[in-house]
Backbone as ProteinMPNN parsed JSONL, in Angstrom:
{"seq_chain_A": "MGLKDSQLAHGEEVVLSIRTHWKALAEPVALAIFLVAVVWGGWWFTRDLSYGMWITLALAVLAAVIALFFVVIPILRWSTERYTITTRRISHRTGILTKIGRDIPLHRVNDIGLEKGLLDRVLGCGTLTVSDATDKAGMDLHDVPRVEAVHVQLQNLLYSRDDGSDDGEWPPNEPPRSRGRN", "coords_chain_A": {"N_chain_A": [[165.466, 116.996, 24.978], [167.347, 118.455, 24.2], [169.811, 121.446, 24.25], [168.847, 123.191, 21.154], [169.717, 124.516, 18.566], [169.303, 127.3, 18.033], [169.465, 127.896, 20.716], [172.521, 128.658, 21.22], [174.401, 131.106, 21.538], [176.422, 133.094, 19.293], [178.965, 131.483, 18.017], [179.118, 129.495, 19.682], [179.651, 126.666, 20.648], [178.295, 122.814, 20.903], [179.614, 120.228, 22.831], [179.145, 118.016, 24.395], [176.206, 116.322, 24.068], [174.049, 114.722, 26.947], [172.059, 112.188, 27.706], [170.135, 110.156, 30.958], [171.572, 108.071, 32.568], [170.534, 104.906, 31.603], [170.044, 103.328, 33.635], [168.157, 104.499, 35.388], [165.799, 104.006, 34.39], [165.623, 101.482, 35.215], [163.97, 100.889, 37.89], [161.508, 101.206, 36.847], [160.722, 99.839, 35.011], [161.029, 97.3, 36.134], [158.49, 97.687, 37.749], [157.111, 98.098, 36.128], [156.358, 95.329, 35.046], [155.934, 93.668, 37.029], [153.58, 94.487, 37.753], [152.412, 93.474, 35.724], [152.58, 91.08, 35.707], [150.952, 90.523, 38.509], [148.209, 91.403, 37.184], [147.482, 89.328, 35.609], [148.613, 87.19, 37.062], [146.457, 87.399, 38.686], [144.176, 87.038, 37.28], [144.728, 84.379, 36.048], [144.095, 82.669, 38.633], [141.529, 83.205, 39.295], [140.563, 82.879, 36.91], [138.244, 80.678, 37.121], [135.859, 81.014, 38.335], [133.039, 82.587, 38.795], [132.691, 85.116, 39.43], [135.496, 85.813, 38.818], [136.013, 87.343, 36.257], [135.984, 90.369, 36.523], [137.456, 90.856, 39.091], [139.901, 90.796, 38.284], [139.719, 92.344, 35.981], [139.103, 94.761, 37.883], [141.902, 94.511, 39.582], [143.141, 95.055, 36.901], [142.458, 98.134, 36.214], [143.892, 99.067, 38.572], [146.299, 98.272, 39.046], [147.064, 100.34, 36.337], [146.668, 102.285, 37.078], [148.01, 102.614, 38.786], [150.766, 102.098, 37.131], [150.486, 104.542, 35.594], [151.419, 106.438, 37.603], [153.837, 105.709, 37.934], [155.539, 104.292, 36.698], [154.929, 105.453, 33.86], [155.358, 108.645, 33.856], [157.582, 108.333, 34.897], [159.346, 107.535, 33.25], [158.643, 109.664, 31.011], [160.009, 111.362, 32.322], [162.523, 110.647, 32.293], [163.478, 110.632, 29.124], [162.979, 113.558, 28.937], [164.776, 114.832, 29.893], [168.072, 116.046, 29.897], [171.29, 116.919, 29.995], [173.764, 119.303, 28.515], [177.019, 120.136, 27.796], [179.058, 122.661, 26.587], [180.844, 125.097, 24.528], [180.349, 127.279, 25.933], [179.047, 126.907, 28.22], [177.33, 125.364, 30.973], [174.462, 123.004, 30.894], [171.28, 122.156, 31.869], [168.667, 120.701, 31.012], [165.32, 119.805, 31.387], [162.003, 118.568, 31.885], [157.994, 117.718, 31.258], [155.774, 119.055, 30.903], [155.919, 121.751, 32.293], [158.794, 123.071, 31.075], [162.183, 122.915, 32.786], [165.193, 124.728, 33.002], [168.455, 124.993, 33.836], [171.757, 126.641, 33.109], [174.903, 127.026, 33.161], [177.732, 129.502, 33.246], [180.638, 128.573, 32.158], [183.041, 129.937, 32.888], [182.325, 130.533, 35.498], [182.816, 128.456, 36.846], [183.555, 126.786, 39.984], [184.312, 124.626, 40.81], [184.473, 120.655, 40.363], [183.041, 118.39, 41.482], [182.981, 114.727, 41.898], [180.86, 111.683, 41.964], [180.359, 108.327, 42.869], [178.932, 105.894, 43.336], [178.323, 102.243, 44.416], [177.009, 100.425, 42.472], [176.687, 102.859, 41.007], [179.325, 102.662, 40.222], [179.441, 100.034, 39.262], [177.626, 99.94, 36.561], [179.293, 102.078, 35.228], [178.483, 104.983, 35.644], [177.379, 107.925, 37.532], [177.338, 110.761, 39.649], [177.737, 114.33, 39.07], [179.074, 117.145, 40.355], [178.353, 120.728, 40.025], [179.896, 123.381, 40.886], [179.633, 127.093, 41.196], [180.608, 130.36, 40.979], [178.654, 131.51, 42.563], [175.495, 132.895, 44.213], [173.62, 131.057, 44.581], [173.047, 127.871, 44.76], [175.427, 124.693, 43.594], [175.269, 122.963, 40.321], [173.668, 119.973, 40.65], [174.349, 116.7, 38.475], [172.65, 114.437, 38.153], [173.267, 110.655, 37.599], [174.838, 110.874, 35.448], [175.985, 109.166, 31.909], [179.648, 107.433, 31.95], [180.498, 108.578, 33.793], [183.507, 109.62, 34.187], [184.71, 109.802, 32.116], [183.381, 111.969, 30.969], [183.763, 113.591, 33.13], [186.509, 114.564, 33.047], [186.767, 115.561, 30.263], [185.172, 117.672, 30.924], [186.557, 119.131, 32.79], [189.249, 119.729, 31.096], [188.032, 121.198, 29.443], [187.638, 123.037, 30.502], [189.82, 123.921, 31.923], [191.325, 124.676, 29.532], [190.903, 127.384, 28.578], [191.822, 128.842, 30.225], [193.48, 131.535, 31.352], [195.594, 131.699, 32.78], [196.261, 133.587, 35.018], [196.499, 133.204, 38.864], [193.839, 134.01, 40.057], [191.742, 132.555, 40.347], [190.046, 133.28, 38.426], [187.655, 134.143, 34.758], [187.403, 136.177, 33.388], [186.334, 136.995, 29.99], [189.001, 138.385, 27.531], [190.448, 138.925, 29.683], [193.929, 140.232, 30.241], [196.934, 138.46, 30.348], [199.077, 137.63, 33.332], [201.71, 138.851, 34.896], [204.402, 136.867, 36.021], [206.265, 137.642, 37.722], [208.311, 139.442, 40.102], [207.658, 143.384, 38.98]], "CA_chain_A": [[165.217, 118.334, 25.302], [168.764, 119.86, 24.722], [169.982, 122.464, 23.805], [168.638, 123.858, 19.966], [171.305, 125.352, 17.49], [168.758, 128.565, 18.324], [169.831, 128.196, 22.075], [173.565, 128.609, 21.368], [175.36, 131.907, 20.761], [177.466, 133.225, 18.335], [180.633, 130.686, 18.263], [178.99, 128.457, 20.835], [179.673, 124.865, 19.632], [177.986, 121.51, 21.797], [180.848, 119.311, 23.157], [178.636, 116.992, 25.011], [175.027, 116.26, 24.798], [174.104, 113.389, 27.376], [170.854, 111.846, 28.594], [170.815, 110.101, 31.981], [171.831, 106.921, 32.002], [169.508, 103.993, 32.013], [169.574, 102.785, 34.997], [166.986, 105.717, 35.478], [164.557, 103.324, 33.775], [164.947, 99.583, 35.946], [162.668, 100.562, 38.601], [159.998, 101.8, 36.115], [160.402, 98.455, 33.905], [160.56, 96.269, 36.924], [157.317, 98.002, 38.785], [155.933, 97.242, 35.213], [156.472, 94.002, 35.219], [155.514, 93.093, 38.252], [152.084, 94.907, 37.483], [151.587, 92.8, 34.523], [152.455, 89.692, 36.379], [150.036, 90.527, 39.286], [147.079, 91.016, 36.597], [147.877, 87.793, 34.888], [148.02, 85.465, 38.298], [144.741, 87.508, 39.536], [143.292, 86.038, 35.99], [144.96, 82.46, 36.309], [143.6, 82.444, 39.895], [140.09, 83.582, 39.178], [139.331, 82.256, 35.768], [137.629, 79.612, 36.572], [135.41, 82.062, 39.824], [131.803, 83.662, 38.226], [133.581, 87.004, 39.3], [136.659, 86.439, 38.229], [136.377, 88.745, 35.465], [135.408, 91.626, 37.939], [138.317, 90.619, 39.832], [140.723, 90.969, 36.914], [138.936, 94.085, 35.535], [139.751, 95.386, 39.235], [143.433, 94.732, 39.483], [143.922, 95.727, 35.602], [142.262, 99.092, 36.328], [144.832, 99.225, 39.759], [147.48, 98.362, 38.119], [146.458, 100.708, 35.085], [146.431, 103.765, 37.643], [149.594, 102.664, 39.332], [151.21, 102.145, 36.557], [150.664, 106.023, 34.906], [151.827, 107.52, 38.148], [155.636, 105.736, 38.923], [156.1, 103.918, 35.71], [154.651, 106.294, 32.538], [156.246, 109.47, 34.5], [159.49, 108.147, 35.5], [159.912, 107.32, 31.644], [158.236, 110.716, 30.512], [160.742, 112.745, 32.845], [163.422, 110.375, 31.866], [163.447, 110.876, 28.144], [162.634, 114.955, 28.394], [165.707, 115.575, 31.0], [169.244, 115.944, 29.134], [172.498, 117.795, 30.199], [174.423, 120.418, 27.513], [178.278, 120.679, 27.619], [178.985, 123.362, 24.96], [181.824, 125.205, 24.262], [180.714, 128.267, 27.358], [178.466, 126.595, 29.222], [176.713, 123.259, 31.402], [173.028, 123.233, 30.868], [170.676, 120.649, 32.517], [167.134, 120.458, 30.943], [164.426, 119.096, 31.686], [160.442, 118.892, 32.162], [157.887, 117.026, 31.05], [154.585, 119.92, 30.863], [156.771, 123.013, 32.352], [160.508, 122.859, 31.326], [162.931, 123.561, 33.796], [166.551, 124.778, 32.664], [169.692, 126.136, 34.499], [172.937, 126.868, 32.973], [176.26, 127.77, 34.307], [178.461, 129.563, 32.211], [181.789, 127.869, 32.31], [184.049, 130.814, 33.168], [181.786, 130.705, 36.75], [183.09, 127.17, 37.617], [185.067, 127.278, 41.223], [184.371, 123.017, 41.531], [183.416, 120.047, 39.724], [182.536, 117.212, 41.96], [182.389, 113.817, 41.449], [180.588, 110.674, 43.381], [179.913, 107.149, 42.627], [178.158, 104.618, 44.595], [178.834, 100.914, 43.964], [175.998, 100.537, 41.679], [177.217, 103.641, 39.675], [180.264, 102.0, 40.014], [179.21, 98.593, 38.086], [177.089, 100.809, 35.339], [179.896, 103.447, 34.752], [178.026, 106.305, 35.764], [177.769, 108.939, 38.612], [176.891, 111.815, 40.115], [178.424, 115.299, 39.0], [178.529, 118.486, 41.112], [179.644, 121.176, 39.727], [179.884, 124.276, 42.083], [179.586, 128.222, 40.519], [180.805, 131.135, 42.232], [176.939, 132.951, 42.835], [175.344, 132.726, 45.876], [172.906, 129.853, 44.488], [173.264, 126.325, 45.112], [175.73, 124.63, 42.854], [174.249, 122.285, 39.668], [173.749, 117.841, 40.486], [174.061, 116.581, 37.1], [172.988, 112.822, 38.5], [173.373, 109.4, 36.884], [175.986, 110.758, 33.912], [176.727, 108.338, 32.098], [180.77, 107.682, 31.941], [181.484, 109.815, 34.185], [184.441, 109.557, 34.238], [185.585, 110.831, 31.043], [182.74, 113.604, 31.036], [184.572, 115.008, 33.754], [187.938, 114.561, 32.576], [186.48, 116.636, 29.209], [184.882, 119.141, 31.381], [188.435, 119.533, 33.634], [189.947, 119.66, 29.604], [187.13, 122.663, 28.225], [188.393, 124.863, 31.765], [191.716, 124.288, 31.265], [192.094, 124.917, 27.909], [190.129, 128.573, 29.025], [192.575, 129.602, 31.981], [194.606, 132.42, 31.215], [197.46, 131.433, 33.715], [196.352, 134.471, 36.421], [196.78, 132.688, 39.669], [192.865, 134.69, 41.376], [190.914, 131.893, 39.649], [188.543, 133.764, 37.458], [188.157, 134.242, 33.777], [186.498, 137.18, 32.07], [186.821, 137.231, 28.599], [189.581, 139.133, 26.939], [191.718, 139.628, 30.73], [195.305, 140.404, 29.943], [197.814, 137.453, 31.216], [199.273, 138.874, 34.324], [203.005, 138.976, 34.836], [204.389, 135.904, 37.062], [207.598, 137.742, 38.422], [208.142, 141.319, 39.885], [208.647, 144.29, 37.998]], "C_chain_A": [[166.058, 118.872, 25.131], [168.199, 121.022, 24.294], [169.61, 122.751, 22.529], [170.049, 124.668, 19.479], [170.556, 127.348, 17.418], [169.084, 129.149, 19.268], [171.167, 129.031, 22.06], [173.826, 130.182, 20.932], [176.281, 131.983, 20.165], [179.206, 132.843, 18.562], [180.357, 130.147, 19.258], [178.795, 127.225, 20.578], [179.146, 124.072, 21.102], [178.802, 120.947, 21.989], [180.134, 118.331, 23.14], [176.868, 116.716, 24.792], [174.45, 114.672, 25.627], [172.66, 113.362, 28.291], [170.989, 110.908, 29.619], [170.478, 108.824, 31.589], [170.335, 105.991, 32.459], [169.292, 103.212, 33.391], [168.105, 103.377, 36.144], [165.672, 104.616, 35.504], [164.514, 101.807, 34.569], [163.999, 99.587, 36.426], [161.15, 100.656, 37.93], [158.981, 100.56, 35.691], [160.223, 97.313, 34.712], [159.684, 96.206, 37.642], [156.316, 97.074, 37.389], [155.526, 96.033, 35.168], [155.853, 93.296, 36.107], [153.835, 93.226, 38.343], [151.526, 93.961, 36.7], [151.375, 91.432, 34.953], [151.439, 89.332, 37.496], [148.409, 90.444, 38.462], [146.716, 89.79, 36.248], [147.697, 86.95, 36.002], [146.945, 86.057, 38.995], [143.943, 86.62, 38.14], [143.35, 84.337, 36.273], [143.86, 82.297, 37.762], [142.421, 82.043, 40.269], [139.56, 83.38, 38.116], [138.057, 81.024, 35.872], [136.174, 80.087, 37.923], [134.21, 82.948, 38.587], [132.526, 84.655, 37.954], [134.802, 87.188, 38.978], [137.184, 87.238, 37.177], [136.606, 90.355, 36.08], [136.783, 91.778, 38.523], [139.501, 91.066, 39.138], [140.302, 92.289, 36.826], [139.655, 95.293, 36.604], [141.067, 95.776, 38.884], [143.85, 95.242, 37.966], [143.655, 97.255, 35.637], [143.0, 99.951, 37.167], [145.82, 99.692, 39.048], [147.902, 99.292, 37.158], [147.317, 102.52, 35.854], [148.038, 104.276, 38.278], [150.55, 103.177, 38.056], [151.691, 103.84, 35.704], [151.201, 106.787, 36.076], [153.741, 106.954, 38.551], [155.876, 104.204, 37.91], [155.857, 104.708, 34.211], [155.377, 108.111, 32.851], [156.89, 109.563, 34.368], [159.656, 108.513, 34.105], [160.146, 109.023, 31.018], [159.777, 111.616, 31.046], [162.713, 112.397, 32.589], [163.949, 110.955, 30.403], [163.372, 112.873, 28.053], [164.068, 115.196, 29.121], [167.588, 114.942, 30.11], [170.249, 117.299, 29.631], [173.379, 117.949, 29.134], [175.926, 120.637, 27.981], [178.23, 121.302, 26.617], [180.196, 123.918, 25.21], [182.064, 126.881, 25.397], [179.524, 128.086, 28.304], [177.843, 125.336, 29.527], [175.042, 124.055, 31.493], [172.772, 121.958, 31.467], [169.227, 121.198, 32.24], [166.129, 119.759, 31.094], [162.529, 118.966, 31.547], [159.191, 118.054, 30.838], [156.484, 117.71, 30.066], [155.766, 121.021, 30.624], [158.199, 121.859, 32.237], [160.408, 123.842, 32.07], [164.357, 123.269, 32.987], [166.961, 125.846, 33.273], [171.107, 126.1, 33.608], [173.993, 128.121, 34.056], [177.438, 128.242, 33.805], [179.874, 129.167, 32.821], [183.086, 128.605, 33.363], [183.405, 131.356, 34.742], [182.002, 129.27, 37.764], [184.027, 127.04, 38.598], [185.148, 125.667, 40.837], [184.245, 122.19, 40.872], [183.554, 118.711, 40.675], [182.105, 116.068, 41.798], [182.125, 112.162, 42.516], [179.786, 109.611, 42.413], [179.689, 106.109, 43.806], [179.084, 103.381, 44.266], [177.96, 100.386, 43.102], [176.626, 101.587, 40.552], [178.505, 102.853, 38.844], [181.094, 100.733, 39.013], [178.575, 99.308, 36.621], [177.216, 101.294, 34.817], [179.072, 104.781, 34.54], [177.935, 107.123, 37.407], [177.036, 110.14, 38.638], [178.049, 113.153, 39.366], [178.008, 116.694, 39.8], [179.366, 119.239, 40.766], [178.788, 123.372, 40.409], [180.314, 126.011, 41.419], [179.745, 129.321, 41.922], [179.541, 132.195, 42.251], [176.995, 132.263, 44.126], [174.246, 131.546, 45.436], [173.727, 128.706, 44.247], [174.101, 125.76, 43.759], [174.498, 123.644, 41.788], [174.536, 120.784, 39.832], [173.2, 117.542, 39.146], [173.767, 114.756, 37.729], [172.515, 111.485, 37.284], [174.056, 109.938, 35.32], [176.409, 109.811, 33.554], [178.538, 108.392, 31.861], [181.117, 108.825, 32.458], [182.464, 110.219, 34.191], [185.47, 110.726, 33.271], [184.758, 112.067, 30.922], [183.427, 114.544, 32.15], [185.466, 115.015, 33.701], [187.593, 115.427, 31.588], [186.058, 117.596, 30.027], [186.282, 119.91, 32.036], [189.051, 120.234, 31.883], [189.124, 121.488, 28.992], [187.523, 123.531, 29.432], [189.401, 124.968, 31.634], [191.818, 124.783, 30.142], [191.583, 126.439, 27.882], [190.718, 129.701, 29.991], [193.479, 130.222, 31.347], [195.878, 132.417, 32.058], [197.191, 132.35, 34.99], [196.177, 133.034, 37.389], [195.413, 132.99, 40.538], [191.671, 133.651, 40.738], [189.271, 132.01, 38.911], [189.446, 134.074, 35.794], [187.92, 135.242, 33.097], [187.189, 137.32, 31.226], [188.123, 138.616, 28.32], [190.933, 139.789, 28.243], [193.089, 139.299, 29.975], [196.022, 139.277, 31.12], [198.529, 137.975, 32.178], [200.573, 138.318, 34.876], [203.92, 138.077, 35.962], [205.5, 136.324, 38.525], [207.454, 139.643, 39.131], [208.47, 142.466, 39.298], [209.393, 145.389, 38.807]], "O_chain_A": [[166.095, 119.963, 25.7], [167.084, 121.493, 24.067], [170.718, 122.397, 22.125], [171.018, 125.192, 20.027], [171.128, 128.323, 16.931], [169.17, 130.375, 19.326], [171.167, 130.049, 22.751], [173.367, 130.459, 19.824], [177.15, 131.117, 20.269], [180.177, 133.465, 18.993], [181.28, 130.138, 20.072], [177.687, 126.778, 20.281], [179.451, 124.516, 22.209], [179.316, 120.895, 20.871], [180.174, 117.588, 22.159], [176.282, 117.112, 25.799], [174.441, 113.622, 24.984], [172.271, 114.124, 29.176], [172.131, 110.459, 29.527], [169.644, 108.411, 30.783], [169.444, 106.255, 33.267], [168.314, 102.645, 33.88], [167.459, 102.93, 37.092], [164.828, 104.468, 36.389], [163.514, 101.091, 34.528], [163.062, 98.863, 36.09], [160.053, 100.302, 38.362], [157.79, 100.26, 35.765], [159.496, 96.391, 34.344], [159.531, 95.193, 38.325], [155.487, 96.164, 37.39], [154.339, 95.721, 35.255], [155.234, 92.272, 35.819], [153.043, 92.41, 38.814], [150.364, 93.581, 36.846], [150.386, 90.735, 34.721], [151.025, 88.177, 37.596], [147.531, 89.689, 38.878], [145.662, 89.262, 36.603], [146.817, 86.09, 36.03], [146.417, 85.398, 39.89], [143.219, 85.635, 38.286], [142.519, 83.473, 36.553], [142.797, 81.696, 37.61], [142.072, 81.152, 41.043], [138.349, 83.544, 37.967], [137.258, 80.634, 35.021], [135.561, 79.095, 38.319], [134.578, 83.749, 37.727], [132.945, 85.092, 36.882], [135.322, 88.293, 38.824], [138.316, 87.71, 37.072], [137.489, 91.184, 35.859], [137.281, 92.9, 38.432], [140.1, 91.949, 39.753], [140.584, 93.193, 37.612], [140.378, 96.257, 36.352], [141.455, 96.758, 38.251], [144.921, 95.841, 37.871], [144.565, 97.892, 35.107], [143.042, 101.167, 36.979], [146.173, 100.784, 38.603], [149.114, 99.264, 36.943], [148.062, 103.386, 35.397], [148.756, 105.275, 38.319], [150.992, 104.321, 37.948], [152.817, 104.191, 35.35], [151.535, 107.926, 35.753], [154.59, 107.577, 39.187], [156.337, 103.178, 38.411], [156.742, 104.49, 33.382], [155.875, 108.679, 31.879], [157.39, 110.539, 33.81], [160.048, 109.629, 33.766], [161.209, 109.546, 30.683], [160.456, 112.33, 30.308], [163.69, 113.146, 32.628], [164.87, 111.768, 30.479], [163.761, 113.395, 27.009], [164.536, 116.194, 28.572], [168.016, 113.808, 29.895], [169.884, 118.474, 29.59], [173.87, 116.918, 28.674], [175.967, 121.595, 28.753], [177.567, 120.901, 25.661], [180.829, 123.37, 26.113], [183.115, 127.469, 25.651], [179.101, 128.978, 29.04], [177.749, 124.398, 28.735], [174.642, 125.131, 31.936], [173.528, 120.997, 31.612], [168.654, 121.969, 33.009], [166.398, 118.63, 30.684], [162.104, 119.737, 30.686], [159.557, 117.872, 29.677], [156.124, 117.261, 28.978], [156.378, 121.275, 29.587], [158.551, 120.787, 32.729], [159.677, 124.811, 32.27], [164.705, 122.198, 32.489], [166.5, 126.98, 33.403], [171.445, 124.917, 33.586], [173.98, 129.064, 34.847], [178.361, 127.43, 33.86], [180.139, 129.491, 33.978], [183.785, 128.077, 34.228], [183.842, 132.405, 35.216], [181.585, 129.042, 38.899], [185.222, 127.135, 38.32], [186.294, 125.382, 40.487], [183.511, 122.715, 40.035], [184.47, 117.975, 40.306], [180.905, 115.975, 41.539], [182.844, 111.689, 43.396], [178.94, 109.846, 41.55], [180.265, 105.771, 44.84], [180.268, 103.448, 43.937], [178.473, 99.286, 42.901], [176.988, 101.223, 39.434], [178.702, 102.561, 37.664], [182.176, 100.498, 38.476], [179.218, 99.099, 35.592], [176.447, 101.61, 33.909], [179.029, 105.46, 33.514], [178.583, 106.646, 38.339], [176.23, 110.488, 37.775], [179.209, 112.792, 39.167], [176.879, 117.184, 39.839], [180.585, 119.097, 40.861], [177.777, 124.067, 40.309], [181.512, 126.097, 41.149], [179.362, 129.293, 43.092], [179.556, 133.399, 41.996], [177.775, 131.574, 44.783], [174.015, 130.95, 46.488], [174.814, 128.627, 43.675], [173.653, 126.218, 42.707], [173.313, 123.505, 42.094], [175.51, 120.3, 39.257], [172.109, 117.879, 38.687], [174.699, 113.951, 37.694], [171.651, 111.501, 36.408], [173.76, 109.411, 34.248], [177.178, 109.197, 34.294], [178.89, 109.529, 31.549], [181.744, 109.774, 31.986], [182.512, 111.449, 34.204], [186.263, 111.656, 33.414], [185.322, 113.153, 30.782], [183.599, 115.763, 32.129], [185.836, 115.746, 34.619], [188.149, 116.492, 31.858], [186.69, 118.637, 29.847], [186.801, 120.987, 31.745], [189.185, 121.456, 31.832], [189.587, 122.466, 28.404], [187.712, 124.735, 29.261], [190.005, 125.972, 31.26], [192.795, 125.514, 29.977], [191.969, 126.9, 26.808], [190.356, 130.819, 30.358], [194.335, 129.578, 30.74], [196.915, 133.066, 31.919], [197.781, 132.027, 36.022], [195.816, 131.968, 36.89], [195.419, 132.479, 41.657], [190.556, 134.171, 40.694], [188.191, 131.425, 38.841], [190.633, 134.186, 35.484], [188.326, 135.166, 31.937], [188.371, 137.66, 31.282], [188.04, 139.681, 28.932], [191.853, 140.586, 28.062], [193.282, 138.313, 29.264], [195.778, 139.223, 32.325], [198.745, 139.154, 31.898], [200.472, 137.192, 35.363], [204.173, 138.764, 36.952], [205.619, 135.823, 39.644], [206.795, 140.615, 38.764], [209.666, 142.624, 39.054], [210.17, 146.155, 38.236]]}, "name": "protein", "num_of_chains": 1, "seq": "MGLKDSQLAHGEEVVLSIRTHWKALAEPVALAIFLVAVVWGGWWFTRDLSYGMWITLALAVLAAVIALFFVVIPILRWSTERYTITTRRISHRTGILTKIGRDIPLHRVNDIGLEKGLLDRVLGCGTLTVSDATDKAGMDLHDVPRVEAVHVQLQNLLYSRDDGSDDGEWPPNEPPRSRGRN"}
């Protein structure tokens, strides 16, 4: 659920559209395999009993309820979460039924932090923390694949728009400031 063309401003182009790393699916998939194994084991050990079918049915219903909340919903959340970087903003969109989104204009970005744990380093993903010049807390982009390349590309986008002034701001059409005393 990234940004559609109709959601882009005039002259704005999508630079990156990223889905969170597949590692977010590892836990739900492992749980699904475990639940199937539990139901199969219940059937295997009770198949010769007169009430074995009922035990297997009860295990299957319990596994289905657990799978709904801890397998299906996390997979749906993963499939709807998208980070989009355009020539003007950083966008985070997510939501299954209720769509949630936040945008930070590039000219408001003060700092971009990078965090990679041990597993993140092995898998090549990480978290980008984008701080902006507002009272609202920054934006955390979790499980970004190829996080270092995304970080460099985002830095390049920010610096390509720098007007050369030392005030840390980038309002559109700001005239360049002279470097020396007049």
